[in-house]
Amino acid sequence: MILFRKRAVLYAITLIFCFSSYLNSADLKRSKREQLRALGISFKVFDGFESRPISFPDILTNRTTKVKYYKEEDIWHYKQFAAKWSDDISSIEVFEMLYPPPKNLKGYITELETSKKYRNSSKSILWPKQKEINWLEVFIGKAIGKEKPALKNRYGTKIEYFPIQDQRFFYGLFVVSNEKYLGKNIVFLYKIQSSLSKKEVMRAIFSSIKSVRFYKKISSKDKNGSSIKSSYEESKERVERSIKNLKDWWGVSSKNFFIITNYPKSSKSFIKKIKNELEKYQDIYKSYYKQSGPPKEMNVARIFNERDDYIAYVGKDKEFSAGLWMPSKKELVISQVPRGSKDYQTSEQIKTIRHEGFHQYIHYTLDEVQTSVWFNEGNAVFFEGVTKRGNILKLEPSNYLSRVKELIKKPINIDSMLKMDYKQFYAGDGSKEGTVNNYALAWGIVYFLHKAAPRVKRTKKHDYTKILKKYFYYMRKTQSKDQATELAWKNIDMKEFEKDFIDYYKNLK
């Protein structure tokens, strides 16, 4: 296949680069025991091998539709990656066997499809033998040799070995499992270049793989084979691992968040302020839209100290943004503000956190199902103006108020906004002005429903107070944004609603 050939070219380049260097025998001595807490396993790596992160797959953008997508093969590998240790020329990689190979390996997948198809999974998955071999051949990009007889080490770990022929590297491809502890197949790939004999290298590889030990037992209460907590821990560990060897990056945990940043550690007071803001707004979001259970994923916030680094991370087409919730990366990403006073910069970052934080919150609260754009963006702007004093929430109008006042001077079509999709919303009829108008109207609808609906019910007997609650309820029930909108607004007279909407904003100062 084409993608296999591309990978072979990349392997060839790596091999040429590495050909002139070799490991000596000391480098293949087992070192300290490394733990992968999310997987519940530990094993011994070699001296001189350090933990390495894996790069997130390149994101591509369709020039016509502006839809973001990835090569599915890249996503498939990334979503099953667990850990990597290496020196300059050799490596040990660990993967979880979670997802069958995609039917079209050379195909592409959008951000939204990625979020749905490749959710982090902690279910018990022990593959049938032929399915396992197929997975391994797709994973390695070549046919594998006949499986050697499985063995067990003194910890009860089942170890399956699959030979791979190669001219320059010594490969060790293993599948390890232990049904008593974690009902999964864990894949180890050793890729070693050395001046040692094949017998000596393979002895070292087998010494390492035989040290694999499982220690996380399957919960008897969880019929899926693992607890929610393990999934949560898994997502946290992956983030920690992604920055472990990145220069200047560090992390801090809180109740609901793991914050990673490359701000200097002298900025801890600033990061603490960001952390407190993130936590405070988690509680505020919950007071409006309650979670149905404990979180299944760690909330991640990535705070950039350099604007250029932020732009390189989110892509040129998003360089106008101050922050983003990126569902495919499962990260709330915040930029440094390049201009203004320090107080101004901080206030802008906090405003962005309030907005993008809602997108992150609702994404997980509704089980990663995309909501209607009027609800999602309308609430995100709404929460920019929500402040908490003691136990009282104060709702401030957005800066979009003046824009709404301009919009209602002409006929408006709220029903059209409710049916708008994300592409139409952000396109704004082909102009930046149109996009701003869409944000303003979405905010206006949500602010009216939160703030004005109770008063309209008392004075005019028009009841709009349950629309947002109904929408949230039906999103959970139907997992369809279109059905949820239809059911939430059912029996609402839209002409009457638009009149009440206009009357309210005419008099609002």
PDB file of C-alpha atoms in Angstrom, residues 91-258:
ATOM      1  CA  SER A  91      14.197   2.507  20.820  1.00  0.00           C
ATOM      2  CA  ILE A  92      11.566   0.632  22.807  1.00  0.00           C
ATOM      3  CA  GLU A  93       7.959   1.559  22.013  1.00  0.00           C
ATOM      4  CA  VAL A  94       4.841   0.445  23.875  1.00  0.00           C
ATOM      5  CA  PHE A  95       1.320   0.431  22.415  1.00  0.00           C
ATOM      6  CA  GLU A  96      -2.120  -0.732  23.544  1.00  0.00           C
ATOM      7  CA  MET A  97      -4.008  -2.923  21.116  1.00  0.00           C
ATOM      8  CA  LEU A  98      -7.271  -0.982  21.296  1.00  0.00           C
ATOM      9  CA  TYR A  99      -8.664  -0.347  17.818  1.00  0.00           C
ATOM     10  CA  PRO A 100      -8.889  -2.599  14.738  1.00  0.00           C
ATOM     11  CA  PRO A 101      -6.957  -1.275  11.736  1.00  0.00           C
ATOM     12  CA  PRO A 102      -9.091   1.164   9.711  1.00  0.00           C
ATOM     13  CA  LYS A 103     -10.657  -0.307   6.581  1.00  0.00           C
ATOM     14  CA  ASN A 104      -9.047   2.379   4.450  1.00  0.00           C
ATOM     15  CA  LEU A 105      -5.592   2.805   5.952  1.00  0.00           C
ATOM     16  CA  LYS A 106      -4.563   5.406   3.377  1.00  0.00           C
ATOM     17  CA  GLY A 107      -7.713   7.437   3.995  1.00  0.00           C
ATOM     18  CA  TYR A 108      -8.324  10.602   5.989  1.00  0.00           C
ATOM     19  CA  ILE A 109     -10.410  11.404   9.032  1.00  0.00           C
ATOM     20  CA  THR A 110     -11.829  14.717  10.244  1.00  0.00           C
ATOM     21  CA  GLU A 111     -11.326  16.207  13.706  1.00  0.00           C
ATOM     22  CA  LEU A 112     -14.922  15.420  14.668  1.00  0.00           C
ATOM     23  CA  GLU A 113     -14.725  11.841  13.382  1.00  0.00           C
ATOM     24  CA  THR A 114     -11.473  11.377  15.304  1.00  0.00           C
ATOM     25  CA  SER A 115     -13.112  12.515  18.525  1.00  0.00           C
ATOM     26  CA  LYS A 116     -15.938   9.991  18.101  1.00  0.00           C
ATOM     27  CA  LYS A 117     -14.062   7.004  16.690  1.00  0.00           C
ATOM     28  CA  TYR A 118     -10.895   7.062  18.758  1.00  0.00           C
ATOM     29  CA  ARG A 119     -11.975   7.755  22.296  1.00  0.00           C
ATOM     30  CA  ASN A 120      -9.581   6.663  25.009  1.00  0.00           C
ATOM     31  CA  SER A 121     -10.655   3.189  26.009  1.00  0.00           C
ATOM     32  CA  SER A 122      -9.867   1.158  29.115  1.00  0.00           C
ATOM     33  CA  LYS A 123     -12.097  -1.781  28.253  1.00  0.00           C
ATOM     34  CA  SER A 124     -10.850  -5.329  28.459  1.00  0.00           C
ATOM     35  CA  ILE A 125      -9.653  -6.274  24.991  1.00  0.00           C
ATOM     36  CA  LEU A 126      -7.901  -9.579  24.294  1.00  0.00           C
ATOM     37  CA  TRP A 127      -7.837 -10.097  20.534  1.00  0.00           C
ATOM     38  CA  PRO A 128      -8.420 -13.416  18.735  1.00  0.00           C
ATOM     39  CA  LYS A 129      -5.140 -14.738  17.295  1.00  0.00           C
ATOM     40  CA  GLN A 130      -5.748 -13.960  13.608  1.00  0.00           C
ATOM     41  CA  LYS A 131      -7.052 -10.494  14.421  1.00  0.00           C
ATOM     42  CA  GLU A 132      -4.002  -9.923  16.608  1.00  0.00           C
ATOM     43  CA  ILE A 133      -1.614 -10.930  13.797  1.00  0.00           C
ATOM     44  CA  ASN A 134      -3.440  -8.683  11.322  1.00  0.00           C
ATOM     45  CA  TRP A 135      -3.149  -5.768  13.759  1.00  0.00           C
ATOM     46  CA  LEU A 136       0.592  -6.387  14.176  1.00  0.00           C
ATOM     47  CA  GLU A 137       1.251  -6.544  10.428  1.00  0.00           C
ATOM     48  CA  VAL A 138      -0.623  -3.286   9.840  1.00  0.00           C
ATOM     49  CA  PHE A 139       1.169  -1.746  12.813  1.00  0.00           C
ATOM     50  CA  ILE A 140       4.671  -2.723  11.662  1.00  0.00           C
ATOM     51  CA  GLY A 141       3.966  -2.176   7.962  1.00  0.00           C
ATOM     52  CA  LYS A 142       5.278  -5.551   6.856  1.00  0.00           C
ATOM     53  CA  ALA A 143       4.626  -9.271   7.188  1.00  0.00           C
ATOM     54  CA  ILE A 144       5.790 -10.800  10.456  1.00  0.00           C
ATOM     55  CA  GLY A 145       7.396 -14.189  10.972  1.00  0.00           C
ATOM     56  CA  LYS A 146       5.692 -17.200  12.471  1.00  0.00           C
ATOM     57  CA  GLU A 147       4.883 -16.698  16.138  1.00  0.00           C
ATOM     58  CA  LYS A 148       7.216 -18.462  18.560  1.00  0.00           C
ATOM     59  CA  PRO A 149       5.720 -20.531  21.411  1.00  0.00           C
ATOM     60  CA  ALA A 150       4.376 -18.228  24.143  1.00  0.00           C
ATOM     61  CA  LEU A 151       6.108 -18.200  27.488  1.00  0.00           C
ATOM     62  CA  LYS A 152       5.318 -16.913  30.961  1.00  0.00           C
ATOM     63  CA  ASN A 153       7.666 -15.109  33.297  1.00  0.00           C
ATOM     64  CA  ARG A 154       7.772 -15.460  37.078  1.00  0.00           C
ATOM     65  CA  TYR A 155       5.121 -12.711  37.408  1.00  0.00           C
ATOM     66  CA  GLY A 156       2.559 -14.667  35.356  1.00  0.00           C
ATOM     67  CA  THR A 157       2.928 -12.408  32.299  1.00  0.00           C
ATOM     68  CA  LYS A 158       2.134 -14.166  29.035  1.00  0.00           C
ATOM     69  CA  ILE A 159       4.715 -13.187  26.392  1.00  0.00           C
ATOM     70  CA  GLU A 160       4.190 -13.808  22.663  1.00  0.00           C
ATOM     71  CA  TYR A 161       7.134 -13.230  20.311  1.00  0.00           C
ATOM     72  CA  PHE A 162       6.877 -12.441  16.568  1.00  0.00           C
ATOM     73  CA  PRO A 163      10.156 -12.364  14.585  1.00  0.00           C
ATOM     74  CA  ILE A 164      10.846  -9.558  12.090  1.00  0.00           C
ATOM     75  CA  GLN A 165      13.597  -9.821   9.475  1.00  0.00           C
ATOM     76  CA  ASP A 166      15.709  -6.718   8.896  1.00  0.00           C
ATOM     77  CA  GLN A 167      19.210  -6.059   7.577  1.00  0.00           C
ATOM     78  CA  ARG A 168      20.358  -3.353   9.975  1.00  0.00           C
ATOM     79  CA  PHE A 169      18.176  -3.503  13.098  1.00  0.00           C
ATOM     80  CA  PHE A 170      17.488  -6.235  15.595  1.00  0.00           C
ATOM     81  CA  TYR A 171      13.723  -6.241  16.112  1.00  0.00           C
ATOM     82  CA  GLY A 172      11.797  -7.656  19.015  1.00  0.00           C
ATOM     83  CA  LEU A 173       7.999  -7.574  18.558  1.00  0.00           C
ATOM     84  CA  PHE A 174       6.098  -8.871  21.576  1.00  0.00           C
ATOM     85  CA  VAL A 175       2.504  -9.024  22.788  1.00  0.00           C
ATOM     86  CA  VAL A 176       2.161  -9.290  26.568  1.00  0.00           C
ATOM     87  CA  SER A 177      -0.965  -9.880  28.603  1.00  0.00           C
ATOM     88  CA  ASN A 178      -2.227 -11.089  31.968  1.00  0.00           C
ATOM     89  CA  GLU A 179      -5.928 -11.810  32.249  1.00  0.00           C
ATOM     90  CA  LYS A 180      -5.855 -11.672  36.038  1.00  0.00           C
ATOM     91  CA  TYR A 181      -4.647  -8.097  36.128  1.00  0.00           C
ATOM     92  CA  LEU A 182      -5.459  -6.168  32.951  1.00  0.00           C
ATOM     93  CA  GLY A 183      -7.515  -7.663  30.161  1.00  0.00           C
ATOM     94  CA  LYS A 184      -5.540  -6.083  27.342  1.00  0.00           C
ATOM     95  CA  ASN A 185      -2.860  -6.923  24.833  1.00  0.00           C
ATOM     96  CA  ILE A 186       0.141  -4.629  25.256  1.00  0.00           C
ATOM     97  CA  VAL A 187       2.574  -4.444  22.329  1.00  0.00           C
ATOM     98  CA  PHE A 188       6.313  -3.926  22.827  1.00  0.00           C
ATOM     99  CA  LEU A 189       8.511  -3.079  19.847  1.00  0.00           C
ATOM    100  CA  TYR A 190      12.291  -3.192  20.402  1.00  0.00           C
ATOM    101  CA  LYS A 191      14.350  -1.691  17.562  1.00  0.00           C
ATOM    102  CA  ILE A 192      18.041  -2.071  18.409  1.00  0.00           C
ATOM    103  CA  GLN A 193      21.173  -1.291  16.406  1.00  0.00           C
ATOM    104  CA  SER A 194      24.315  -2.728  17.949  1.00  0.00           C
ATOM    105  CA  SER A 195      27.778  -4.071  17.254  1.00  0.00           C
ATOM    106  CA  LEU A 196      26.927  -7.042  19.463  1.00  0.00           C
ATOM    107  CA  SER A 197      26.052 -10.404  17.984  1.00  0.00           C
ATOM    108  CA  LYS A 198      22.439 -11.265  17.289  1.00  0.00           C
ATOM    109  CA  LYS A 199      22.516 -13.776  20.130  1.00  0.00           C
ATOM    110  CA  GLU A 200      23.737 -11.162  22.630  1.00  0.00           C
ATOM    111  CA  VAL A 201      21.216  -8.522  21.489  1.00  0.00           C
ATOM    112  CA  MET A 202      18.283 -10.927  21.607  1.00  0.00           C
ATOM    113  CA  ARG A 203      19.386 -12.114  25.043  1.00  0.00           C
ATOM    114  CA  ALA A 204      19.275  -8.481  26.236  1.00  0.00           C
ATOM    115  CA  ILE A 205      15.864  -7.892  24.611  1.00  0.00           C
ATOM    116  CA  PHE A 206      14.393 -11.019  26.179  1.00  0.00           C
ATOM    117  CA  SER A 207      15.875 -10.043  29.540  1.00  0.00           C
ATOM    118  CA  SER A 208      13.959  -6.767  29.325  1.00  0.00           C
ATOM    119  CA  ILE A 209      10.634  -8.189  28.087  1.00  0.00           C
ATOM    120  CA  LYS A 210      10.713 -10.938  30.728  1.00  0.00           C
ATOM    121  CA  SER A 211      10.747  -8.216  33.385  1.00  0.00           C
ATOM    122  CA  VAL A 212       7.228  -7.017  32.417  1.00  0.00           C
ATOM    123  CA  ARG A 213       4.989  -7.146  35.439  1.00  0.00           C
ATOM    124  CA  PHE A 214       1.259  -6.378  35.694  1.00  0.00           C
ATOM    125  CA  TYR A 215       0.011  -4.968  38.970  1.00  0.00           C
ATOM    126  CA  LYS A 216      -3.375  -3.348  38.294  1.00  0.00           C
ATOM    127  CA  LYS A 217      -6.163  -5.863  38.922  1.00  0.00           C
ATOM    128  CA  ILE A 218      -9.436  -5.710  37.012  1.00  0.00           C
ATOM    129  CA  SER A 219     -12.260  -4.379  39.142  1.00  0.00           C
ATOM    130  CA  SER A 220     -14.926  -7.026  39.786  1.00  0.00           C
ATOM    131  CA  LYS A 221     -17.508  -4.252  39.839  1.00  0.00           C
ATOM    132  CA  ASP A 222     -16.760  -3.103  36.293  1.00  0.00           C
ATOM    133  CA  LYS A 223     -18.137  -5.390  33.621  1.00  0.00           C
ATOM    134  CA  ASN A 224     -16.054  -3.587  31.009  1.00  0.00           C
ATOM    135  CA  GLY A 225     -12.880  -4.777  32.683  1.00  0.00           C
ATOM    136  CA  SER A 226     -11.689  -1.511  34.206  1.00  0.00           C
ATOM    137  CA  SER A 227     -12.844   1.350  36.363  1.00  0.00           C
ATOM    138  CA  ILE A 228     -13.595   4.895  35.302  1.00  0.00           C
ATOM    139  CA  LYS A 229     -10.713   5.985  37.481  1.00  0.00           C
ATOM    140  CA  SER A 230      -8.214   4.013  35.406  1.00  0.00           C
ATOM    141  CA  SER A 231      -9.407   5.763  32.237  1.00  0.00           C
ATOM    142  CA  TYR A 232      -9.019   9.099  33.976  1.00  0.00           C
ATOM    143  CA  GLU A 233      -5.534   8.197  35.177  1.00  0.00           C
ATOM    144  CA  GLU A 234      -4.648   7.000  31.697  1.00  0.00           C
ATOM    145  CA  SER A 235      -5.479  10.337  30.100  1.00  0.00           C
ATOM    146  CA  LYS A 236      -3.483  12.178  32.774  1.00  0.00           C
ATOM    147  CA  GLU A 237      -0.430   9.975  32.358  1.00  0.00           C
ATOM    148  CA  ARG A 238      -0.425  10.429  28.609  1.00  0.00           C
ATOM    149  CA  VAL A 239      -0.291  14.190  29.024  1.00  0.00           C
ATOM    150  CA  GLU A 240       2.478  13.965  31.609  1.00  0.00           C
ATOM    151  CA  ARG A 241       4.425  11.684  29.310  1.00  0.00           C
ATOM    152  CA  SER A 242       3.984  14.009  26.315  1.00  0.00           C
ATOM    153  CA  ILE A 243       5.960  16.795  28.020  1.00  0.00           C
ATOM    154  CA  LYS A 244       8.382  14.747  30.098  1.00  0.00           C
ATOM    155  CA  ASN A 245      11.365  15.427  27.851  1.00  0.00           C
ATOM    156  CA  LEU A 246      10.277  18.675  26.216  1.00  0.00           C
ATOM    157  CA  LYS A 247      12.578  21.524  27.146  1.00  0.00           C
ATOM    158  CA  ASP A 248      11.060  24.173  29.451  1.00  0.00           C
ATOM    159  CA  TRP A 249       7.650  22.463  29.740  1.00  0.00           C
ATOM    160  CA  TRP A 250       6.235  21.556  33.141  1.00  0.00           C
ATOM    161  CA  GLY A 251       2.871  20.686  34.628  1.00  0.00           C
ATOM    162  CA  VAL A 252       0.702  21.282  37.667  1.00  0.00           C
ATOM    163  CA  SER A 253      -2.371  19.338  38.806  1.00  0.00           C
ATOM    164  CA  SER A 254      -5.579  20.594  40.362  1.00  0.00           C
ATOM    165  CA  LYS A 255      -8.934  19.038  41.216  1.00  0.00           C
ATOM    166  CA  ASN A 256     -10.252  18.975  37.647  1.00  0.00           C
ATOM    167  CA  PHE A 257      -7.276  19.987  35.507  1.00  0.00           C
ATOM    168  CA  PHE A 258      -3.757  19.186  34.490  1.00  0.00           C
TER     169      PHE A 258
END
